[in-house]
Each structure stands twice: as C-alpha cells, then as structure tokens.
Amino acid sequence: MKILVCISSVPDTTSKINFTADKSAFDKNGIQWVINPLDEFALTKAIKLQESQGAVVTVINVGDAATEPVIRKALAIGANDAVRVNLDPKDSYSTAKEIAAVAQNGGYDLILCGKESIDYNGGSVPGMVAQLLNQPFVNASVGLDVNGSEATAVREIEGGKETISVKLPAVIAGQKGLVDEKDLIIPNMRGIMSARTKPLQVVEAVSSEVKVQGVSYDSVPPRAAVKIVSADNLDELVRLLHEEAKVI
Amino acid sequence: MAVFVYAENINGVYKKAAFEAVSYAKAVADQAGDTVTAISVNPTDSSDLLYKYGASNVINIKDDGLKNFSAKAFAQAVNEVADGNTIVFPHTTDASSVAPMLAVMKNYSLITNVLEAPESLSPFQVKRRAFSGKGFMHAKAEGNGVIITVSQNAFGVKENAVSGSEEVKNLSVANEDTKVISHEQSSGKLDLKEAEIVVSAGRGLKGPENWGMIEELANVLGAATACSKPVSDIGWRPHTEHVGQTGKAISPNLYIAVGISGAIQHLAGVNSSKTIVVVNSDPEAPFFKSADYGVVGDAFQIIPALTEKIKALKG
Ligand SMILES: Cc1cc2nc3c(=O)[nH]c(=O)nc-3n(C[C@H](O)[C@H](O)[C@H](O)COP(=O)(O)OP(=O)(O)OC[C@H]3O[C@@H](n4cnc5c(N)ncnc54)[C@H](O)[C@@H]3O)c2cc1C
C-alpha cells in the first residue's frame, strides 16, 4: 500500500498573528513553523498503517525551500520519503493542483490530509484534490481502517458520527480522533538522524493559476476592558447579561 | 447574476445554517438585482420555510441514491442544477465537503468561512475568517464564477419573505464509491456550531463527574456545551465538544467559559463570540483580557448559584 500525506507548514499555534504595515500580507517575521496540527493526525495514522500493514508513506508539501525543516520533521516522525513542490502557494486551488499532479502518476492507494490548515483555514485542498483525481472523498474523519482495496472511515457529522466504507483509492481528510492525541509521534534522535538521509525530492510546479487572492488582512479588534462582577453579586451578572448585553 | 444557495437538511429537516445561507444569498441577490434559487436534496420540510428568507425558487432534488451523504455524489447533483455564477453554501461539515468538489467541477473560485456580505460583486470580494480567528482576510475571486461557504452564526438569519415556487428534479446520480455502514446521531442535543449560547468548561473542573452543573446551566439557558482541548484529550468530554484552534470554531451570542485559562489556542476558536463571560478562580487568568464580563471565584460555588438566578429570571 502506498500512502501520500499532505502536510502544510503553518505558524506555531502560540504565534501572534501580525500583518505587514500595508496590510497586504501576513508578516512572517519571527514566526516558528510547524506541521499543521491537523495534518499531524493524518501523518501519525499513516505511520500506524506503515507499522501494521507495511504501507510506504510519502509526504508532500507545496512550498518554497523555507518549508524543508517541517518536511524533515515529518520524515523524522517516520515517513519514508518526501516530495516538495517548489511553489509558494497562493491559494487552495493552486495547492490542490500541484498535489493532484504529483499524485496522478504515483499510484497511491490513499491520500491523507488534515481537514483544514490553521493559517488560511481554507478547508478546501482535500476535496479539491479528490475531485481533480476523480476519487471519493471523506472529510472530518475521526477513525480509519484499511482492508485491502477498501477503507472504513468514521466521519464526524453534526451531532454524531457515521461509519462508511470507501473504495480505494480515496482522499481522506482527518482531524483529532483519527488517532489519539497521546499517540502523536514525537521524533526521537534516531528518527531525526535518519530523516537527514531520507529522499526529499524537489519538483517544479506545473501550473500557477490562482483563483482566490488575499487582497488585504485585518487583525481582530481588541475587546473593551472586562467588567468584573463580584462572586457575591451574581444578580448583577444576570442583570448585565439580560439588560446590557441582551443575550439572555 | 442568478444566485444559487444550497439549503442543507438533516433527515429532510432544514438546518438553521440553511436559513442563514439563504439569508446571505438574498443579500447578494439584492446587491446584484437578481433572485435566489435554493437547492435541496430530498427535503421533507416545506419550501415555505425557504421563501421566508428570500428564496423565490426552490429546486428539490429527488434521488434515492442520495439518501446517504457522499460529498462527490452531492456535488454532482448540485452541479446538475446550479446554473448560476454565484453559489452559496453554509460552512457546515457536509456542505464544506461538497463545495470544494463542486468548485473543481465548475472551475469556479471558492471562498470559505465567509463572515459578511460581499464588499464587491465583480470582482467578488468578501471578508473571511483566517488564522483561526486571529485575523481576517479580504479575499477576491478571480474568474467568472464563485462558490462561498458562510461561517455559521456570522451573518445571521434574516427574514425577508418573498413569494416563491417549487420545482422537483428527479436525478439518479451514481453513488458507488462510498457506502454508509452505520449512522449515530445523538438526539435532542443542540448543535454546538449553531447554538446561540454555549457553556464551556476546562480543566479547572477537576473531573468528568463535575460536568453535571455545566449541563444544568446549559439546560436552563437552552445552550450547547463545549470544552477546552485537554478536557477532551483526557476523555472527560467527547472530541466533538473541543473548541479552539484545533477543534471547532464557534461564534455564539454568548460564550460562558468556566475554569478555562484562556490560552491563545483556545481563544482562536471562540473570540468571535459576541459576548464572553469568564469564571475563573485565578484573577490573573489570561482569559479575563478577552472577556466582556468576569467573575473571580470558585466555579463549584458560582455555577450552581448562577443557574438558580437564571432560572428565577426565566420564571
Ligand atoms: C498544537 C496545540 C493546539 C491546541 N489547540 C487547542 C484548542 O483547539 N483548544 C484548546 O482549548 N486548547 C488548545 N491547546 C491547548 C492550550 O494551549 C491550553 O493548554 C488549554 O486551552 C488549557 O485548557 P484549560 O484552560 O482547560 O486548562 P488549564 O490551563 O489547566 O486551566 C484551567 C483553569 O481553570 C482555573 N480553575 C481551577 N480551578 C478552578 C475552580 N475551582 N473554579 C474556577 N476556575 C478554576 C485555573 O485558574 C485555570 O485558569 C492547544 C495546544 C497546542 C500545543
């Protein structure tokens, strides 16, 4: 079995998000980059299938050379090899196009992604890749088993979950629950050493078509100062919520 | 510029997110001087519910093959009937799975997590959520057609009654790639993303046995319940309740956070709530900086007392 795991390099979750002075772009100064946390669930799931079923796991990232440390981290976690498409992606569509182009001839049985990246929150790449490859797509997956040419996936639905069988090849977008948080793999020294020698292939982009542009960005306006209500005076809190905020 | 909107139903019944998406589509149509056509798959609810929010045409797709959800099959069905250059979806789990596939089928731009009415129609430009609620992006669509998904509880449900007509389309879309094995839906629980009030609790509650008081407060308020990430990691509460950067992003009218520190990753998922109340025993808890109202004290005393007072208010 061959698995392709899509990983995105995103600002560390503790990052304060700033924009350039003219607000035309995200300010990358001082940012630490990490594997998109939702992609980590997908990657760990793939490594589990590597251990249990001998799957070969390739990670793919669409990004410029600056994303290589994050790709090396995925290799240290256990992926067998990696592909970087040399393009600073400008939107979900251009990212999906590049992933689909690499996947097209790769003969992957499964493409695993995180359901959304925590930077631009598009949540669009996995579904687009599936459609570009004409494969079935399961989103928001919180469980996955593979059995020959079929997978059983559990997906989150509003107020519940649904278990479905999917014909492979397929694209599955996962989130927390795909593996347990405690099972996420922290690379050990051996992993880090071996990641240095694992193959990382760089390929050039096939298309540069962009369908959505970020014209400008705003920060979140600060809230007014908090009103502290004494714990002995909850009547006042109820009054404020009822009369001032008008939310109850 | 005909505006189409996907009116999502669950087991035939329209969701609040469907009414919100129709309300949004109506605002776009008014700006464009055109009308709204709503599309629904196997609904049992009356189309009157959609006319009420501004849909003057409703296309009801009837297809036994679409009894179960499949992102691809639903995208194909919508593709067959959505004959316009603007298509609005709610940003629900199902709709946001269909939208990217449809965008590729139609070769349209896709803008997700939309928060407000468009800033311009041609080119289509709109404000959207980005950086997990730590920023906003003004996104511009290139090309002729655009699909958008509207973030839940952001634009709001707006009544705008029009007289409408309904059309039934019989389709038979092939749906062979996926097969539903089982479907579990907890009945009677409020959908977290749709809820107008959310009561949420964190590690400060010490253990799962203490959630009774949180549920009781939520009951009295007609609210949904949520939790911080460590709480669902330890298994005190289900994954589906975890809100934040790596969980669900919500924007209720009222968010009550009990025993939650207010880490940046938690705030990312909840800071677009309209009003935030924080109950925490530590006066230095970072959450107070992002709250509208705060109570410093022990949740085990405050929450039961607050519940009684709200009960009294509701009479
Ligand atoms: C990659 C990554 C992603 C993350 N994503 C998320 C996310 O999506 N959502 C999320 O929530 N977190 C997320 N986190 C975790 C986040 O950093 C915090 O650890 C978490 O939000 C803390 O949860 P908490 O506030 O419940 O617990 P704690 O930090 O333990 O805080 C408990 C609070 O309860 C208060 N308290 C204690 N006893 C009482 C009492 N009797 N009455 C009242 N108050 C009391 C304490 O003063 C304290 O402020 C993420 C972290 C990482 C690294």
Coordinates of C-alpha atoms and ligand atoms in Angstrom, one line a residue:
Chain A
M1 CA 0.0 0.0 0.0
K2 CA 1.2 3.5 -0.8
I3 CA 0.0 6.5 1.2
L4 CA 0.5 10.1 0.3
V5 CA 0.2 12.5 3.3
C6 CA -0.2 16.2 2.5
I7 CA 1.4 18.5 5.0
S8 CA 1.3 22.2 5.3
S9 CA 3.8 24.4 7.1
V10 CA 2.0 26.8 9.4
P11 CA 2.8 29.3 12.2
D12 CA 3.2 27.6 15.5
T13 CA 0.0 27.7 17.4
T14 CA 1.2 30.2 20.0
S15 CA 2.1 32.7 17.3
K16 CA 0.7 36.2 17.5
I17 CA -0.6 37.0 14.0
N18 CA 0.6 40.3 12.6
F19 CA 0.3 41.7 9.1
T20 CA 2.7 43.9 7.1
A21 CA 2.3 47.7 7.5
D22 CA 0.3 48.0 4.3
K23 CA -1.9 45.0 5.5
S24 CA -1.3 43.3 2.2
A25 CA 0.2 40.1 3.6
F26 CA 0.9 38.0 6.7
D27 CA 4.1 39.1 8.4
K28 CA 6.4 36.1 8.7
N29 CA 8.9 37.9 10.9
G30 CA 9.8 35.9 14.0
I31 CA 7.4 33.1 13.2
Q32 CA 8.2 29.5 14.2
W33 CA 6.9 27.0 11.6
V34 CA 5.3 23.7 12.5
I35 CA 3.4 20.9 10.7
N36 CA -0.2 21.9 10.6
P37 CA -1.5 20.2 13.8
L38 CA -4.5 18.6 11.9
D39 CA -2.0 17.1 9.4
E40 CA -0.1 15.5 12.2
F41 CA -3.1 13.3 12.9
A42 CA -3.1 12.2 9.3
L43 CA 0.7 11.6 9.3
T44 CA 0.5 9.6 12.5
K45 CA -2.3 7.5 11.1
A46 CA -0.2 6.8 8.0
I47 CA 2.8 5.7 10.2
K48 CA 0.4 3.4 12.1
L49 CA -0.6 1.8 8.8
Q50 CA 3.1 1.6 7.8
E51 CA 3.7 -0.3 11.1
S52 CA 0.7 -2.6 10.8
Q53 CA 0.4 -3.2 7.1
G54 CA 3.8 -2.3 5.7
A55 CA 2.5 0.8 3.9
V56 CA 5.0 3.1 2.3
V57 CA 4.4 6.7 3.4
T58 CA 5.3 9.7 1.2
V59 CA 4.8 13.2 2.5
I60 CA 4.1 16.1 0.1
N61 CA 4.3 19.8 0.7
V62 CA 3.7 22.6 -1.7
G63 CA 6.1 25.3 -0.5
D64 CA 9.4 27.1 -1.1
A65 CA 12.7 25.9 0.4
A66 CA 11.9 27.5 3.7
T67 CA 9.4 24.7 4.5
E68 CA 12.1 22.0 4.4
P69 CA 12.6 21.8 8.2
V70 CA 9.0 21.0 8.5
I71 CA 9.3 18.3 5.9
R72 CA 12.4 16.9 7.6
K73 CA 10.3 16.7 10.8
A74 CA 7.7 14.6 9.0
L75 CA 10.5 12.3 7.9
A76 CA 11.8 12.1 11.4
I77 CA 8.3 11.1 12.6
G78 CA 8.6 8.2 10.2
A79 CA 7.6 9.0 6.6
N80 CA 9.7 7.0 4.1
D81 CA 10.3 9.8 1.7
A82 CA 9.1 13.3 0.7
V83 CA 8.2 15.5 -2.2
R84 CA 8.3 19.3 -2.2
V85 CA 6.6 21.1 -5.0
N86 CA 8.7 24.3 -5.4
L87 CA 6.0 26.9 -5.2
D88 CA 5.0 29.4 -2.5
P89 CA 1.3 28.5 -2.7
K90 CA -1.1 31.4 -3.2
D91 CA -4.5 29.7 -2.7
S92 CA -6.1 26.4 -2.1
Y93 CA -6.7 25.6 -5.7
S94 CA -3.1 26.1 -6.8
T95 CA -2.0 23.9 -3.9
A96 CA -4.5 21.2 -4.8
K97 CA -3.5 21.3 -8.4
E98 CA 0.1 20.6 -7.5
I99 CA -0.7 17.8 -5.1
A100 CA -3.0 16.2 -7.7
A101 CA -0.3 16.4 -10.4
V102 CA 2.2 14.6 -8.2
A103 CA -0.5 12.0 -7.1
Q104 CA -1.6 11.4 -10.7
N105 CA 1.1 9.0 -11.6
G106 CA 2.1 7.9 -8.1
G107 CA -0.3 5.0 -7.7
Y108 CA -1.2 6.0 -4.1
D109 CA -4.0 3.9 -2.5
L110 CA -4.7 6.6 0.0
I111 CA -4.2 10.3 0.2
L112 CA -4.4 11.6 3.8
C113 CA -4.7 15.3 4.7
G114 CA -5.7 17.4 7.7
K115 CA -9.2 18.8 7.2
E116 CA -8.0 22.4 7.3
S117 CA -4.8 24.3 7.8
I118 CA -4.8 26.6 10.8
D119 CA -3.4 29.6 8.9
Y120 CA -5.7 30.4 6.0
N121 CA -8.4 28.0 7.2
G122 CA -9.4 27.2 3.6
G123 CA -10.5 23.6 4.3
S124 CA -10.6 23.2 0.6
V125 CA -7.5 21.4 -0.6
P126 CA -8.5 17.8 0.3
G127 CA -11.9 18.0 -1.5
M128 CA -10.3 19.7 -4.5
V129 CA -7.6 17.1 -4.7
A130 CA -10.2 14.3 -4.6
Q131 CA -12.2 15.9 -7.4
L132 CA -9.1 16.6 -9.5
L133 CA -8.2 12.9 -9.3
N134 CA -11.9 11.8 -9.5
Q135 CA -11.6 9.9 -6.3
P136 CA -14.1 9.6 -3.4
F137 CA -13.6 12.0 -0.5
V138 CA -14.3 11.7 3.2
N139 CA -14.0 14.8 5.3
A140 CA -13.7 15.4 9.0
S141 CA -12.6 11.8 9.6
V142 CA -12.2 10.6 13.2
G143 CA -11.4 7.0 12.5
L144 CA -9.9 4.9 9.7
D145 CA -9.2 1.2 9.0
V146 CA -7.8 -0.2 5.7
N147 CA -8.7 -3.6 4.5
G148 CA -7.3 -4.4 1.0
S149 CA -8.9 -2.2 -1.6
E150 CA -11.4 -0.8 0.8
A151 CA -11.2 1.5 3.8
T152 CA -13.7 2.0 6.6
A153 CA -13.8 5.6 7.8
V154 CA -15.7 7.2 10.6
R155 CA -16.6 10.8 9.9
E156 CA -18.0 13.4 12.2
I157 CA -21.4 14.7 11.4
E158 CA -23.3 17.4 13.2
G159 CA -24.4 15.8 16.5
G160 CA -22.9 12.4 15.8
K161 CA -20.8 10.2 13.6
E162 CA -21.2 8.0 10.6
T163 CA -19.2 4.9 9.6
I164 CA -18.7 4.4 5.9
S165 CA -16.9 2.1 3.6
V166 CA -14.9 3.7 0.9
K167 CA -13.4 2.2 -2.3
L168 CA -9.7 3.0 -2.7
P169 CA -8.0 5.0 -4.0
A170 CA -9.6 7.8 -1.9
V171 CA -8.8 11.1 -0.3
I172 CA -9.5 11.3 3.5
A173 CA -9.2 14.5 5.5
G174 CA -8.7 13.9 9.2
Q175 CA -8.8 15.7 12.4
K176 CA -8.3 15.0 16.1
G177 CA -9.7 11.5 16.8
L178 CA -8.2 10.0 13.6
V179 CA -5.5 9.0 16.1
D180 CA -5.5 9.8 19.8
E181 CA -3.7 12.9 20.9
K182 CA -1.4 10.8 23.1
D183 CA -0.4 8.6 20.1
L184 CA 1.1 11.6 18.2
I185 CA 4.7 10.7 17.5
I186 CA 7.5 12.9 18.9
P187 CA 10.6 12.3 16.8
N188 CA 13.4 10.6 18.7
M189 CA 17.2 11.0 18.0
R190 CA 17.3 8.0 15.7
G191 CA 14.3 9.4 13.7
I192 CA 16.0 12.8 13.4
M193 CA 19.3 11.3 12.3
S194 CA 17.7 9.1 9.7
A195 CA 15.5 11.9 8.4
R196 CA 18.7 13.6 7.2
T197 CA 19.4 10.9 4.7
K198 CA 15.8 10.1 3.6
P199 CA 15.0 11.1 0.0
L200 CA 13.4 14.6 -0.4
Q201 CA 12.6 15.2 -4.0
V202 CA 12.0 18.7 -5.2
V203 CA 9.8 19.1 -8.3
E204 CA 8.8 22.2 -10.1
A205 CA 5.2 23.4 -10.2
V206 CA 3.0 22.5 -13.2
S207 CA 0.6 25.4 -13.0
S208 CA 0.5 28.8 -11.5
E209 CA -3.2 29.5 -11.8
V210 CA -4.7 31.3 -8.8
K211 CA -8.4 31.5 -8.2
V212 CA -8.6 33.5 -5.0
Q213 CA -6.3 36.4 -3.9
G214 CA -5.8 37.7 -0.4
V215 CA -6.3 41.4 -1.1
S216 CA -5.8 42.7 2.5
Y217 CA -5.7 41.5 6.0
D218 CA -7.0 42.8 9.4
S219 CA -6.2 42.0 12.9
V220 CA -9.0 41.3 15.4
P221 CA -10.1 44.5 17.1
P222 CA -9.5 44.3 20.9
R223 CA -12.4 43.9 23.2
A224 CA -13.4 46.7 25.7
A225 CA -12.0 46.2 29.2
V226 CA -13.6 43.3 31.1
K227 CA -16.3 44.2 33.7
I228 CA -15.5 42.2 36.8
V229 CA -18.6 41.3 38.8
S230 CA -18.1 40.2 42.4
A231 CA -18.8 36.5 43.1
D232 CA -21.2 37.6 45.9
N233 CA -23.2 39.7 43.4
L234 CA -24.3 37.3 40.7
D235 CA -27.6 39.2 40.4
E236 CA -25.6 41.9 38.8
L237 CA -24.1 39.5 36.3
V238 CA -27.6 38.3 35.4
R239 CA -28.8 41.9 35.1
L240 CA -25.8 42.8 32.8
L241 CA -26.4 39.8 30.6
H242 CA -30.1 40.5 30.4
E243 CA -30.2 44.3 30.1
E244 CA -26.8 45.4 28.8
A245 CA -25.6 42.6 26.6
K246 CA -29.2 41.4 25.9
V247 CA -28.0 37.8 25.4
I248 CA -30.3 36.0 27.9
Chain B
M1 CA -26.3 37.2 -11.9
A2 CA -28.5 34.4 -10.6
V3 CA -27.7 33.4 -7.0
F4 CA -28.0 29.8 -6.0
V5 CA -27.9 28.5 -2.5
Y6 CA -27.5 25.0 -1.0
A7 CA -30.1 24.6 1.7
E8 CA -28.8 21.8 3.8
N9 CA -31.2 19.5 5.6
I10 CA -30.7 16.7 8.1
N11 CA -33.1 13.8 7.6
G12 CA -35.2 16.1 5.5
V13 CA -35.4 18.9 8.0
Y14 CA -33.8 22.3 7.2
K15 CA -31.0 23.4 9.5
K16 CA -30.6 26.9 10.9
A17 CA -27.5 27.1 8.8
A18 CA -29.6 26.6 5.7
F19 CA -31.8 29.7 6.6
E20 CA -28.6 31.6 7.3
A21 CA -27.2 30.7 3.9
V22 CA -30.5 31.6 2.2
S23 CA -30.4 35.0 4.1
Y24 CA -26.9 35.6 2.8
A25 CA -27.8 34.6 -0.8
K26 CA -30.7 37.1 -0.6
A27 CA -28.3 39.9 0.4
V28 CA -26.1 39.1 -2.6
A29 CA -29.1 38.9 -4.9
D30 CA -30.4 42.2 -3.7
Q31 CA -27.0 43.8 -4.4
A32 CA -26.9 42.2 -7.8
G33 CA -30.6 42.9 -8.7
D34 CA -31.4 39.3 -9.1
T35 CA -33.2 36.4 -7.4
V36 CA -32.3 33.5 -5.2
T37 CA -32.8 29.8 -6.2
A38 CA -32.4 27.3 -3.3
I39 CA -31.3 23.7 -3.9
S40 CA -32.1 21.0 -1.5
V41 CA -31.6 17.2 -1.6
N42 CA -34.6 15.0 -0.6
P43 CA -36.1 17.5 1.8
T44 CA -39.3 16.7 3.7
D45 CA -39.8 20.2 5.1
S46 CA -41.9 22.7 3.2
S47 CA -40.3 25.2 0.8
D48 CA -42.3 27.9 2.5
L49 CA -39.5 27.9 5.1
L50 CA -37.0 29.0 2.4
Y51 CA -39.3 31.6 0.8
K52 CA -39.4 33.2 4.2
Y53 CA -35.7 34.0 4.0
G54 CA -35.8 35.2 0.4
A55 CA -35.6 32.2 -1.9
S56 CA -38.0 32.7 -4.7
N57 CA -37.3 29.4 -6.4
V58 CA -36.7 26.1 -4.7
I59 CA -35.3 23.1 -6.6
N60 CA -36.0 19.9 -4.7
I61 CA -33.7 17.1 -5.9
K62 CA -35.3 13.8 -5.5
D63 CA -32.9 11.0 -5.7
D64 CA -32.9 7.7 -3.8
G65 CA -29.2 7.4 -4.5
L66 CA -28.7 10.4 -2.3
K67 CA -30.4 9.1 0.8
N68 CA -26.9 8.8 2.3
F69 CA -24.4 11.5 2.2
S70 CA -21.5 11.4 -0.2
A71 CA -19.5 14.5 -0.9
K72 CA -18.9 13.6 -4.5
A73 CA -22.4 12.5 -5.4
F74 CA -23.9 15.5 -3.7
A75 CA -21.5 17.8 -5.6
Q76 CA -22.6 16.1 -8.9
A77 CA -26.2 16.6 -8.1
V78 CA -25.8 20.3 -7.2
N79 CA -23.6 20.7 -10.3
E80 CA -26.5 19.5 -12.5
V81 CA -29.0 22.1 -11.2
A82 CA -27.0 25.1 -10.0
D83 CA -27.0 27.1 -13.2
G84 CA -25.6 30.4 -12.0
N85 CA -22.3 32.1 -11.3
T86 CA -22.7 32.5 -7.6
I87 CA -23.4 29.6 -5.3
V88 CA -23.7 29.9 -1.5
F89 CA -23.2 27.1 1.0
P90 CA -23.3 27.1 4.8
H91 CA -19.9 26.2 6.3
T92 CA -21.2 23.0 7.9
T93 CA -19.3 19.7 7.8
D94 CA -21.3 18.3 4.9
A95 CA -21.6 21.5 2.8
S96 CA -17.9 22.3 3.2
S97 CA -17.1 18.9 1.9
V98 CA -19.3 19.4 -1.2
A99 CA -18.2 22.9 -2.0
P100 CA -14.5 22.2 -2.9
M101 CA -15.5 19.3 -5.2
L102 CA -18.2 21.5 -6.9
A103 CA -15.7 24.3 -7.3
V104 CA -13.4 22.0 -9.3
M105 CA -16.3 20.6 -11.4
K106 CA -17.4 24.1 -12.3
N107 CA -14.0 25.6 -12.5
Y108 CA -15.1 28.4 -10.1
S109 CA -13.3 30.2 -7.3
L110 CA -14.0 29.0 -3.8
I111 CA -14.0 31.3 -0.8
T112 CA -14.7 29.6 2.5
N113 CA -15.5 30.8 6.1
V114 CA -17.2 34.0 4.8
L115 CA -18.2 36.4 7.6
E116 CA -20.0 39.3 5.9
A117 CA -22.0 40.4 2.9
P118 CA -19.6 40.9 -0.1
E119 CA -17.6 44.1 -0.4
S120 CA -18.0 44.0 -4.2
L121 CA -19.6 41.7 -6.7
S122 CA -17.4 41.9 -9.7
P123 CA -14.8 41.0 -8.8
F124 CA -16.4 39.2 -5.9
Q125 CA -14.6 40.3 -2.8
V126 CA -15.5 39.4 0.8
K127 CA -14.2 39.3 4.3
R128 CA -13.4 35.8 5.6
R129 CA -12.1 34.2 8.8
A130 CA -8.4 33.4 8.7
F131 CA -5.5 32.5 11.0
S132 CA -8.0 30.5 13.2
G133 CA -9.8 33.6 14.3
K134 CA -6.6 35.6 14.9
G135 CA -7.1 37.7 11.8
F136 CA -9.4 38.4 8.8
M137 CA -8.7 38.2 5.1
H138 CA -10.3 40.1 2.4
A139 CA -10.5 37.6 -0.4
K140 CA -11.0 38.4 -4.1
A141 CA -12.3 35.8 -6.6
E142 CA -10.6 35.6 -10.0
G143 CA -12.6 34.4 -12.9
N144 CA -16.3 34.1 -13.7
G145 CA -17.9 32.0 -11.0
V146 CA -17.7 31.9 -7.3
I147 CA -18.7 29.5 -4.6
I148 CA -18.7 30.6 -1.0
T149 CA -19.3 28.9 2.3
V150 CA -20.8 31.1 5.0
S151 CA -19.4 30.7 8.5
Q152 CA -22.2 29.7 10.9
N153 CA -23.7 32.4 13.2
A154 CA -21.7 35.1 11.5
F155 CA -24.1 36.7 9.0
G156 CA -27.2 35.7 11.0
V157 CA -30.7 34.5 9.9
K158 CA -32.7 37.4 8.4
E159 CA -36.3 37.1 7.5
N160 CA -37.1 38.5 4.1
A161 CA -40.3 36.9 2.8
V162 CA -40.9 36.6 -1.0
S163 CA -43.4 34.6 -2.9
G164 CA -41.8 31.5 -4.2
S165 CA -42.3 28.5 -6.4
E166 CA -41.0 25.0 -6.1
E167 CA -39.7 22.6 -8.7
V168 CA -38.9 18.9 -8.3
K169 CA -35.9 17.5 -10.2
N170 CA -35.6 13.7 -10.4
L171 CA -32.0 12.8 -10.6
S172 CA -30.2 9.5 -10.4
V173 CA -26.6 10.2 -9.5
A174 CA -24.2 7.3 -9.3
N175 CA -23.2 6.9 -5.7
E176 CA -21.0 3.8 -5.7
D177 CA -17.7 4.9 -4.1
T178 CA -18.9 5.1 -0.5
K179 CA -21.5 3.2 1.4
V180 CA -22.8 4.1 4.9
I181 CA -22.4 1.3 7.4
S182 CA -23.8 2.9 10.4
H183 CA -25.1 6.3 11.5
E184 CA -25.3 7.5 15.1
Q185 CA -27.0 10.8 15.9
S186 CA -27.5 11.8 19.5
S187 CA -31.0 13.1 19.6
G188 CA -32.1 16.2 21.4
K189 CA -28.6 17.7 21.7
L190 CA -28.1 21.2 20.4
D191 CA -25.6 21.6 17.6
L192 CA -22.6 23.4 19.0
K193 CA -21.9 25.4 15.9
E194 CA -25.5 26.5 15.6
A195 CA -26.1 27.3 19.2
E196 CA -26.6 30.9 20.2
I197 CA -25.4 30.3 23.8
V198 CA -22.5 27.9 24.7
V199 CA -21.4 26.9 28.2
S200 CA -17.9 25.6 28.1
A201 CA -15.6 24.2 30.8
G202 CA -12.0 23.4 31.2
R203 CA -9.5 21.5 33.4
G204 CA -10.5 23.7 36.3
L205 CA -13.5 21.5 36.8
K206 CA -11.1 18.7 38.1
G207 CA -13.0 15.7 36.7
P208 CA -15.8 14.5 34.4
E209 CA -18.1 13.9 37.4
N210 CA -18.4 17.6 37.8
W211 CA -20.0 18.4 34.5
G212 CA -23.5 18.0 35.8
M213 CA -23.6 21.6 36.9
I214 CA -22.3 22.7 33.5
E215 CA -25.1 20.7 31.8
E216 CA -27.6 22.1 34.1
L217 CA -26.6 25.7 33.4
A218 CA -26.7 24.9 29.7
N219 CA -30.2 23.4 30.1
V220 CA -31.5 26.4 31.8
L221 CA -30.1 28.7 29.1
G222 CA -31.0 26.5 26.2
A223 CA -27.3 26.3 25.4
A224 CA -24.9 23.8 23.9
T225 CA -21.9 22.5 25.9
A226 CA -18.2 22.7 24.9
C227 CA -14.8 22.2 26.5
S228 CA -11.1 23.0 26.2
K229 CA -8.7 20.7 24.4
P230 CA -7.1 18.9 27.4
V231 CA -10.5 18.0 28.7
S232 CA -11.3 16.1 25.6
D233 CA -7.8 14.7 25.3
I234 CA -8.1 13.1 28.8
G235 CA -11.5 11.8 27.7
W236 CA -13.7 13.8 30.2
R237 CA -15.7 15.0 27.3
P238 CA -16.2 13.9 23.7
H239 CA -13.9 15.2 20.9
T240 CA -16.9 16.8 19.3
E241 CA -17.1 19.4 22.1
H242 CA -13.5 20.6 21.9
V243 CA -13.4 24.2 20.7
G244 CA -10.3 26.2 19.6
Q245 CA -7.7 26.4 17.0
T246 CA -7.5 22.6 16.6
G247 CA -11.2 22.0 17.5
K248 CA -14.3 23.7 16.4
A249 CA -14.5 27.5 15.8
I250 CA -17.8 28.9 17.1
S251 CA -19.4 32.3 17.3
P252 CA -22.4 32.2 19.6
N253 CA -24.0 35.3 21.0
L254 CA -22.9 34.3 24.5
Y255 CA -19.9 32.1 25.5
I256 CA -19.5 31.2 29.1
A257 CA -16.1 29.8 29.9
V258 CA -15.7 28.1 33.3
G259 CA -12.3 27.0 34.6
I260 CA -10.6 27.7 31.3
S261 CA -7.3 29.6 31.4
G262 CA -7.7 31.3 28.0
A263 CA -4.7 30.0 26.1
I264 CA -4.2 31.6 22.7
Q265 CA -5.2 28.3 21.0
H266 CA -8.5 28.2 22.9
L267 CA -9.2 31.9 22.2
A268 CA -8.7 31.3 18.5
G269 CA -11.8 29.2 18.3
V270 CA -14.1 31.4 20.5
N271 CA -13.0 35.0 20.3
S272 CA -15.6 35.8 17.7
S273 CA -18.3 35.1 20.2
K274 CA -20.4 38.3 20.6
T275 CA -20.3 38.3 24.5
I276 CA -17.8 36.4 26.6
V277 CA -18.3 35.6 30.3
V278 CA -15.3 34.1 32.2
V279 CA -15.5 32.4 35.6
N280 CA -12.1 31.6 37.0
S281 CA -10.6 31.3 40.4
D282 CA -7.3 32.9 39.3
P283 CA -7.6 36.7 38.9
E284 CA -4.6 36.6 36.6
A285 CA -6.1 34.1 34.2
P286 CA -5.4 35.4 30.6
F287 CA -9.0 34.8 29.6
F288 CA -10.1 37.9 31.6
K289 CA -8.3 40.0 29.0
S290 CA -10.5 38.7 26.3
A291 CA -13.8 38.7 28.2
D292 CA -16.7 41.2 28.4
Y293 CA -17.7 40.1 31.9
G294 CA -15.7 38.2 34.5
V295 CA -16.2 36.6 37.9
V296 CA -13.2 35.7 40.0
G297 CA -14.0 32.8 42.2
D298 CA -14.7 29.1 42.6
A299 CA -16.7 27.6 39.8
F300 CA -18.2 25.0 42.2
Q301 CA -19.9 27.8 44.1
I302 CA -20.6 30.2 41.3
I303 CA -22.1 27.9 38.7
P304 CA -24.9 26.4 40.8
A305 CA -25.8 29.8 42.2
L306 CA -25.8 31.4 38.8
T307 CA -28.0 28.6 37.5
E308 CA -30.6 29.3 40.2
K309 CA -30.6 33.0 39.4
I310 CA -31.1 32.5 35.7
K311 CA -33.9 30.0 36.5
A312 CA -35.5 32.8 38.6
L313 CA -35.1 35.3 35.7
K314 CA -36.7 32.9 33.3
G315 CA -39.5 32.3 35.8
Ligands
LIG1 C1 -0.9 22.4 18.9 C2 -1.8 22.9 20.0 C3 -3.1 23.1 19.7 C4 -4.0 23.4 20.7 N1 -5.3 23.6 20.4 C5 -6.2 23.9 21.4 C6 -7.6 24.1 21.1 O1 -8.0 24.0 20.0 N2 -8.4 24.4 22.1 C7 -8.0 24.5 23.4 O2 -8.8 24.7 24.3 N3 -6.7 24.4 23.7 C8 -5.8 24.1 22.7 N4 -4.5 23.9 23.1 C9 -4.1 23.8 24.5 C10 -4.0 25.2 25.1 O3 -2.6 25.6 24.9 C11 -4.2 25.1 26.6 O4 -3.4 24.1 27.2 C12 -5.6 24.7 27.0 O5 -6.6 25.5 26.4 C13 -5.8 24.8 28.5 O6 -7.0 24.2 28.9 P1 -7.7 24.7 30.3 O7 -7.8 26.1 30.3 O8 -9.0 23.9 30.4 O9 -6.7 24.1 31.4 P2 -5.7 24.8 32.3 O10 -4.7 25.5 31.5 O11 -5.3 23.8 33.3 O12 -6.5 25.9 33.1 C14 -7.5 25.6 34.0 C15 -8.0 26.9 34.5 O13 -9.0 26.6 35.5 C16 -8.9 27.5 36.6 N5 -9.5 26.9 37.8 C17 -9.0 25.9 38.5 N6 -9.9 25.5 39.5 C18 -10.9 26.3 39.4 C19 -12.2 26.5 40.1 N7 -12.5 25.7 41.1 N8 -13.0 27.4 39.7 C20 -12.8 28.2 38.6 N9 -11.6 28.1 37.9 C21 -10.7 27.2 38.3 C22 -7.5 27.8 36.7 O14 -7.2 29.0 37.3 C23 -7.0 27.8 35.2 O15 -7.1 29.1 34.7 C24 -3.6 23.6 22.1 C25 -2.2 23.4 22.3 C26 -1.3 23.0 21.3 C27 0.1 22.9 21.7

